[in-house]
Each structure stands twice: as C-alpha cells, then as structure tokens.
C-alpha cells in the first residue's frame, strides 16, 4: 500500500462486547499489515468519518487486527450501534513510533492502564509475553469504574499464569460483586503495594488524561524518574503524519513522535496534561 492517505479494506469478522460502552472489533485485512505495539491506525467508517485507534491485538498477527473501542461520539457511536460482522471498513497506518521495547530489555516493565486504556497496553502485553525471557518482570496494574467496566476479563487468568508476571486490579468505588482493591488507580502504586525494583524499571501508562496526570505524579512520588515513564498521549489527531499541527506538545508531534512519549521529553511544556 503506497498511498498513506488511502485506506486499505478491512472486513469485520467479530464484534465482542467487553463492557456496556466498550467493544472489540476484529478485522480481516486484504493484505498483511505489520505494526509495532503502541502504533496507531486511522479507522474509516465509510460515509461517517475517520478516527484514530491503537490496535489491542497481537502485533505479530499480520492478517488480522483487533481494535477495542469506547463509545465516545459520532464515529464510535456508529461503530457501536450500526456496524456489523461482514461490513467493510477502511484502515490507514500504522502511524507513530510504538513502545521502545529495546529499552525495556533486562528491565522490569510496570504497565498502568485505566478503562479502555488497557486496549493499547494489551498489544504491548502480548509483545512482552512473546519474549518474556528478555524482561526481568511484567507488572500489570489496571483500574476501571466498576467490575462490569473491566476489559479483557477472560484473559486475566492467562496473564497471571505467565512467568514473571503479576496483575493487580482496582475499581473506583465499593461494589457488591467485588472483593478486591477499591480506589483510583494510583492506589495500586503505593510504595508498600508496588512490588517492583524501581531503579531497574520502566513504567508505561495509558488512560484518560486526568488519570495519566495522577499516575505520573504517584510514579514520581515513589521514586521513578521522568526518563523511566512513558505515557500514551492519545490526543485528538487528524492527519497522523506530522503535517496538520493538531497534536503537538512543544516541538513534538504526538502522531509522529509518539503517541507514547517519554515524560522527560515533554514534562516542561505547558499543555502536557491537557
Ligand atoms: C493515537 C490515539 C489512539 C487512540 N486509541 C484508542 C483506542 O484504542 N480505543 C478507544 O476507544 N479510543 C482511542 N482513542 C480515542 C479515539 O480516537 C476517540 O475516542 C475517537 O476519535 C472519538 O471519535 P468520535 O467521532 O466517536 O467522537 P467525536 O464526535 O469526535 O467526539 C466525541 C467527544 O470525545 C472527545 N474526543 C474525541 N476524540 C478524543 C480524544 N482523542 N481524546 C479525548 N477526547 C476526545 C470530543 O472532544 C467530544 O467531546 C485514541 C486516540 C488517539 C489519538
Ligand atoms: S495529527 Fe496532524 S500533525 Fe499530528
């Protein structure tokens, strides 16, 4: 596919309801498409519009792709309410750099997700699991509003069963069906709960901007340095190519230089957390 503005055909083969507001769409691609965990796609719904999403699927599967989508507005409403298995949509990309997996080698990786933010991180989790021998440890922390707002619940036992891997979950408020941790995501990062060797770790976080802000402050408080923190800056984007100027933080275009940015690179610019 030479023309980056031209979407390739993607046929929906499965739609899975993760939560009342989040669905995972599986696409079959008419030609192989390689992407790195963390890179994003522009998804076109013909006649409606285009929106950016980071695949949630295994980056090694080049003939199909999964994208996990929160219902948020015009394009995502149509995806949730009208699109069905067999429909043909369009995909442009991949865009952005993806997570710096080489940097994470021989280190512990602390993954912190909130809500639908676990979707891009799921692709990273699969990439780490593929070469788990290269990493010292994978600690996954995930928070959702309620138990029924948690994504990918049917995979948690498999994740917990992986070598060198832990999974810690929290929900925002007490709930009759929940016996685990209650509190906003930073509560999982309290020093006494965090079983990681901070000096040898990288932290990667994806979720709503307000969550990224408080997760970052907590990570700094417990001893992470800005150089050890990567944030998925999923701001509104348009071209995805560093041309329209819609997505910049200081000199960086999040679509081209990110969307996963090292906090050390962006922390001194005024609009980091919106
Ligand atoms: C690189 C990148 C990766 C993303 N990955 C995912 C993903 O994996 N899953 C997922 O569900 N969403 C993801 N998003 C967010 C997704 O792109 C938006 O939810 C989507 O564009 C909304 O489109 P819409 O037409 O349905 O909503 P619109 O009608 O355009 O907007 C509805 C409301 O959402 C707000 N909004 C729209 N886009 C964003 C945004 N990016 N950030 C904050 N507020 C926004 C608008 O201001 C408005 O209030 C990602 C965004 C980026 C930039
Ligand atoms: S989306 Fe156009 S410059 Fe980033």
Coordinates of C-alpha atoms and ligand atoms in Angstrom, one line a residue:
X1 CA 0.0 0.0 0.0
X2 CA 1.9 3.1 -1.2
X3 CA -0.5 5.9 -0.7
X4 CA -0.7 6.6 3.1
X5 CA -3.9 8.6 2.6
X6 CA -5.7 5.6 1.0
X7 CA -7.4 3.3 3.5
X8 CA -7.0 -0.5 2.9
X9 CA -10.0 -2.7 3.1
X10 CA -10.8 -4.3 6.5
X11 CA -13.7 -6.7 6.9
X12 CA -15.2 -7.1 10.3
X13 CA -15.2 -10.8 11.4
X14 CA -16.2 -10.5 15.0
X15 CA -17.6 -7.9 17.5
X16 CA -17.2 -8.7 21.2
X17 CA -18.9 -6.7 23.9
X18 CA -16.2 -6.1 26.6
X19 CA -18.3 -3.7 28.7
X20 CA -21.6 -1.7 28.2
X21 CA -19.6 1.0 26.5
X22 CA -16.5 -0.8 25.0
X23 CA -16.4 -3.3 22.1
X24 CA -13.6 -5.2 20.5
X25 CA -13.8 -5.3 16.7
X26 CA -11.8 -8.0 14.8
X27 CA -10.8 -7.2 11.2
X28 CA -9.6 -9.4 8.4
X29 CA -7.2 -7.5 6.2
X30 CA -7.0 -7.9 2.5
X31 CA -3.2 -7.7 2.7
X32 CA -0.7 -8.3 5.5
X33 CA -0.2 -5.3 7.8
X34 CA 2.6 -5.3 10.3
X35 CA 2.5 -2.9 13.2
X36 CA 4.5 -2.4 16.5
X37 CA 2.7 -2.4 19.8
X38 CA 1.8 1.2 20.5
X39 CA 1.5 2.3 16.9
X40 CA -2.0 3.5 15.9
X41 CA -4.3 3.3 12.9
X42 CA -6.9 5.6 11.4
X43 CA -10.2 3.7 11.1
X44 CA -12.6 4.9 8.4
X45 CA -16.3 4.3 8.6
X46 CA -17.5 5.0 5.0
X47 CA -19.8 8.0 4.8
X48 CA -19.3 8.9 8.5
X49 CA -15.6 9.7 9.2
X50 CA -12.3 8.6 10.5
X51 CA -10.8 8.3 14.0
X52 CA -7.5 7.1 15.5
X53 CA -7.2 3.9 17.5
X54 CA -4.3 1.8 18.7
X55 CA -4.7 -1.9 17.9
X56 CA -5.3 -4.1 21.0
X57 CA -4.3 -7.3 19.3
X58 CA -1.0 -9.3 19.0
X59 CA 1.4 -7.3 16.8
X60 CA 2.7 -10.5 15.3
X61 CA -0.7 -11.3 13.6
X62 CA -0.4 -9.6 10.3
X63 CA -3.5 -10.9 8.6
X64 CA -6.0 -9.7 11.2
X65 CA -6.2 -6.9 13.7
X66 CA -8.3 -6.2 16.8
X67 CA -9.3 -2.7 17.9
X68 CA -11.1 -2.0 21.2
X69 CA -13.3 1.0 21.1
X70 CA -15.1 3.1 23.7
X71 CA -18.3 4.7 22.5
X72 CA -17.5 8.4 22.7
X73 CA -19.1 10.4 19.8
X74 CA -20.0 10.5 16.1
X75 CA -17.8 7.8 14.6
X76 CA -17.7 5.5 17.6
X77 CA -21.5 5.7 18.1
X78 CA -21.9 4.3 14.5
X79 CA -19.3 1.6 15.2
X80 CA -21.2 0.5 18.3
X81 CA -24.7 0.8 17.1
X82 CA -24.7 0.2 13.3
X83 CA -21.7 -1.7 12.2
X84 CA -22.0 -5.5 12.0
X85 CA -19.9 -8.6 11.1
X86 CA -19.2 -8.7 7.4
X87 CA -19.1 -4.9 6.9
X88 CA -16.1 -3.4 5.1
X89 CA -14.3 -0.5 6.8
X90 CA -11.0 1.2 6.0
X91 CA -7.7 1.3 7.9
X92 CA -4.8 3.7 7.3
X93 CA -1.5 3.3 9.0
X94 CA 0.3 2.3 11.1
X95 CA 1.4 5.7 12.5
X96 CA 3.7 6.7 15.3
X97 CA 6.7 5.0 16.8
X98 CA 5.4 2.3 19.1
X99 CA 6.7 1.4 22.5
X100 CA 10.5 1.3 22.8
X101 CA 10.8 -2.4 23.6
X102 CA 14.6 -2.4 23.1
X103 CA 14.9 0.0 26.0
X104 CA 12.8 -2.3 28.2
X105 CA 15.1 -5.3 27.7
X106 CA 16.5 -6.7 31.0
X107 CA 14.3 -4.3 32.9
X108 CA 11.0 -4.6 34.8
X109 CA 8.0 -3.2 33.0
X110 CA 5.2 -1.7 35.0
X111 CA 2.0 -1.3 33.0
X112 CA -0.6 1.0 34.3
X113 CA -4.0 1.1 32.5
X114 CA -7.3 2.8 33.1
X115 CA -10.6 2.0 31.4
X116 CA -10.2 1.5 27.6
X117 CA -6.6 2.5 28.1
X118 CA -5.9 -1.2 28.6
X119 CA -6.5 -1.8 24.9
X120 CA -3.2 -0.4 23.5
X121 CA -1.4 -2.0 26.5
X122 CA -2.9 -5.4 25.7
X123 CA -0.9 -5.3 22.5
X124 CA 2.2 -4.4 24.5
X125 CA 1.5 -7.2 27.0
X126 CA 1.4 -9.7 24.1
X127 CA 4.7 -8.3 22.7
X128 CA 6.3 -8.6 26.1
X129 CA 5.0 -12.2 26.6
X130 CA 6.4 -13.2 23.2
X131 CA 9.9 -12.6 24.6
X132 CA 9.3 -12.8 28.4
X133 CA 12.9 -14.1 28.8
X134 CA 14.2 -10.6 27.8
X135 CA 12.4 -8.8 30.6
X136 CA 13.0 -9.1 34.4
X137 CA 9.3 -8.7 35.3
X138 CA 6.0 -7.6 33.9
X139 CA 3.6 -5.9 36.5
X140 CA 0.2 -5.1 35.2
X141 CA -2.0 -2.6 37.2
X142 CA -5.5 -1.9 35.9
X143 CA -8.3 0.2 37.1
X144 CA -11.9 0.5 35.9
X145 CA -15.0 2.2 37.3
X146 CA -16.9 -1.0 38.3
X147 CA -16.3 -4.7 37.7
X148 CA -18.5 -4.6 34.7
X149 CA -16.4 -1.8 33.2
X150 CA -13.2 -4.1 33.1
X151 CA -12.0 -5.1 29.6
X152 CA -10.5 -8.4 28.6
X153 CA -11.6 -10.2 31.8
X154 CA -11.4 -13.6 30.2
X155 CA -7.6 -13.2 29.8
X156 CA -6.7 -12.2 33.3
X157 CA -6.0 -15.8 34.5
X158 CA -3.8 -16.4 31.5
X159 CA -1.8 -13.2 32.2
X160 CA -1.4 -14.1 35.9
X161 CA -0.2 -17.5 34.8
X162 CA 2.7 -16.1 32.7
X163 CA 6.2 -16.4 34.2
X164 CA 7.5 -13.2 35.9
X165 CA 4.1 -11.5 35.6
X166 CA 1.7 -10.0 38.2
X167 CA -1.8 -8.5 37.7
X168 CA -3.3 -6.1 40.2
X169 CA -6.8 -4.7 39.7
X170 CA -8.8 -2.0 41.3
X171 CA -12.3 -0.5 40.9
X172 CA -13.2 3.1 41.7
X173 CA -15.9 2.6 44.4
X174 CA -17.1 -0.3 46.5
X175 CA -19.3 -2.8 44.6
X176 CA -21.3 -5.8 45.9
X177 CA -19.6 -8.1 43.3
X178 CA -16.1 -7.0 44.1
X179 CA -13.8 -8.3 46.9
X180 CA -10.6 -6.8 45.5
X181 CA -8.9 -3.5 45.9
X182 CA -11.1 -0.3 45.8
X183 CA -9.7 3.1 44.9
X184 CA -8.4 5.1 42.0
X185 CA -5.5 3.6 40.0
X186 CA -2.7 5.4 41.9
X187 CA -3.7 3.4 45.0
X188 CA -2.1 0.3 43.3
X189 CA 1.2 2.3 43.0
X190 CA 1.6 3.0 46.7
X191 CA 5.1 2.0 47.8
X192 CA 4.0 -0.8 50.0
X193 CA 1.9 -2.4 47.3
X194 CA 4.3 -1.9 44.5
X195 CA 6.5 -5.0 44.2
X196 CA 8.9 -3.6 41.7
X197 CA 12.6 -2.7 41.7
X198 CA 12.1 0.9 40.8
X199 CA 15.7 1.6 39.8
X200 CA 15.5 -1.2 37.2
X201 CA 12.0 -0.4 35.9
X202 CA 10.2 1.4 33.2
X203 CA 6.5 2.4 33.7
X204 CA 4.1 2.7 30.8
X205 CA 0.7 4.2 31.2
X206 CA -2.4 4.6 29.1
X207 CA -5.8 6.0 30.0
X208 CA -7.8 9.3 30.3
X209 CA -5.6 12.4 30.6
X210 CA -6.6 13.1 34.2
X211 CA -5.6 9.5 35.1
X212 CA -2.2 9.9 33.3
X213 CA -1.6 13.0 35.4
X214 CA -2.2 11.4 38.8
X215 CA -0.4 8.2 37.8
X216 CA 2.6 10.2 36.7
X217 CA 2.7 12.2 40.0
X218 CA 2.4 9.0 42.0
X219 CA 5.2 7.3 40.0
X220 CA 7.4 10.3 40.6
X221 CA 6.5 10.3 44.3
X222 CA 7.5 6.6 44.8
X223 CA 10.9 7.2 43.0
X224 CA 10.5 6.8 39.3
X225 CA 12.5 9.4 37.3
X226 CA 10.8 11.2 34.3
X227 CA 13.1 9.2 32.0
X228 CA 11.5 5.9 33.3
X229 CA 7.9 6.9 32.5
X230 CA 6.2 6.5 29.1
X231 CA 2.7 8.0 28.6
X232 CA 0.3 7.2 25.8
X233 CA -0.8 10.7 24.7
X234 CA -4.0 9.9 22.8
X235 CA -5.0 13.5 22.0
X236 CA -7.3 14.4 19.1
X237 CA -5.4 13.8 15.9
X238 CA -6.2 14.4 12.2
X239 CA -3.5 13.6 9.6
X240 CA -1.4 11.2 11.7
X241 CA 1.6 12.3 9.7
X242 CA 3.0 15.4 11.4
X243 CA 1.5 17.8 8.9
X244 CA -1.6 19.4 10.3
X245 CA -0.2 20.6 13.6
X246 CA -3.2 19.3 15.5
X247 CA -1.4 17.3 18.1
X248 CA 1.8 19.0 19.2
X249 CA 3.3 19.3 22.6
X250 CA 6.2 21.8 22.3
X251 CA 8.3 20.6 19.3
X252 CA 6.8 17.1 19.3
X253 CA 4.0 15.9 17.1
X254 CA 2.3 13.2 19.1
X255 CA 1.2 11.4 15.9
X256 CA 4.7 11.1 14.6
X257 CA 7.0 11.2 17.7
X258 CA 4.5 9.4 19.9
X259 CA 1.8 8.7 20.8
X260 CA 3.8 7.1 23.6
X261 CA 6.1 9.8 24.9
X262 CA 8.8 9.7 27.5
X263 CA 7.7 12.0 30.3
X264 CA 11.2 13.5 30.5
X265 CA 10.9 14.8 26.9
X266 CA 7.5 16.6 27.4
X267 CA 7.3 17.4 31.1
X268 CA 8.4 21.1 30.8
X269 CA 5.8 22.0 28.2
X270 CA 2.6 23.7 29.4
X271 CA -0.1 21.5 27.8
X272 CA 1.2 18.0 28.8
X273 CA -2.0 17.0 30.7
X274 CA -4.5 19.0 28.6
Ligands
LIG1 C1 -3.3 7.8 19.0 C2 -4.7 7.5 19.5 C3 -5.1 6.2 19.9 C4 -6.4 6.0 20.4 N1 -6.7 4.7 20.7 C5 -7.9 4.5 21.2 C6 -8.4 3.1 21.4 O1 -7.6 2.2 21.3 N2 -9.6 2.9 21.9 C7 -10.5 4.0 22.0 O2 -11.7 3.7 22.4 N3 -10.2 5.2 21.8 C8 -8.9 5.5 21.3 N4 -8.6 6.8 21.0 C9 -9.6 7.9 21.2 C10 -10.5 7.9 19.9 O3 -9.7 8.3 18.8 C11 -11.6 8.9 20.2 O4 -12.5 8.4 21.2 C12 -12.4 9.0 18.9 O5 -11.7 9.7 17.9 C13 -13.8 9.7 19.1 O6 -14.4 9.8 17.8 P1 -15.9 10.1 17.7 O7 -16.1 10.6 16.3 O8 -16.7 8.9 18.1 O9 -16.1 11.2 18.7 P2 -16.3 12.8 18.4 O10 -17.7 13.0 18.0 O11 -15.2 13.3 17.6 O12 -16.1 13.4 19.9 C14 -16.9 13.0 21.0 C15 -16.3 13.5 22.3 O13 -15.0 12.9 22.5 C16 -14.0 13.9 22.6 N5 -12.8 13.3 22.0 C17 -12.7 12.9 20.7 N6 -11.5 12.3 20.5 C18 -10.8 12.4 21.6 C19 -9.5 12.1 22.1 N7 -8.6 11.5 21.3 N8 -9.2 12.3 23.4 C20 -10.1 12.9 24.2 N9 -11.3 13.3 23.8 C21 -11.7 13.0 22.6 C22 -14.5 15.1 21.9 O14 -13.9 16.3 22.3 C23 -16.0 15.0 22.2 O15 -16.3 15.5 23.5 C24 -7.3 7.1 20.5 C25 -6.9 8.4 20.2 C26 -5.6 8.6 19.7 C27 -5.3 10.0 19.3
LIG2 S1 -2.3 14.7 13.7 FE1 -1.6 16.1 12.2 S2 0.3 16.7 13.0 FE2 -0.3 15.2 14.3

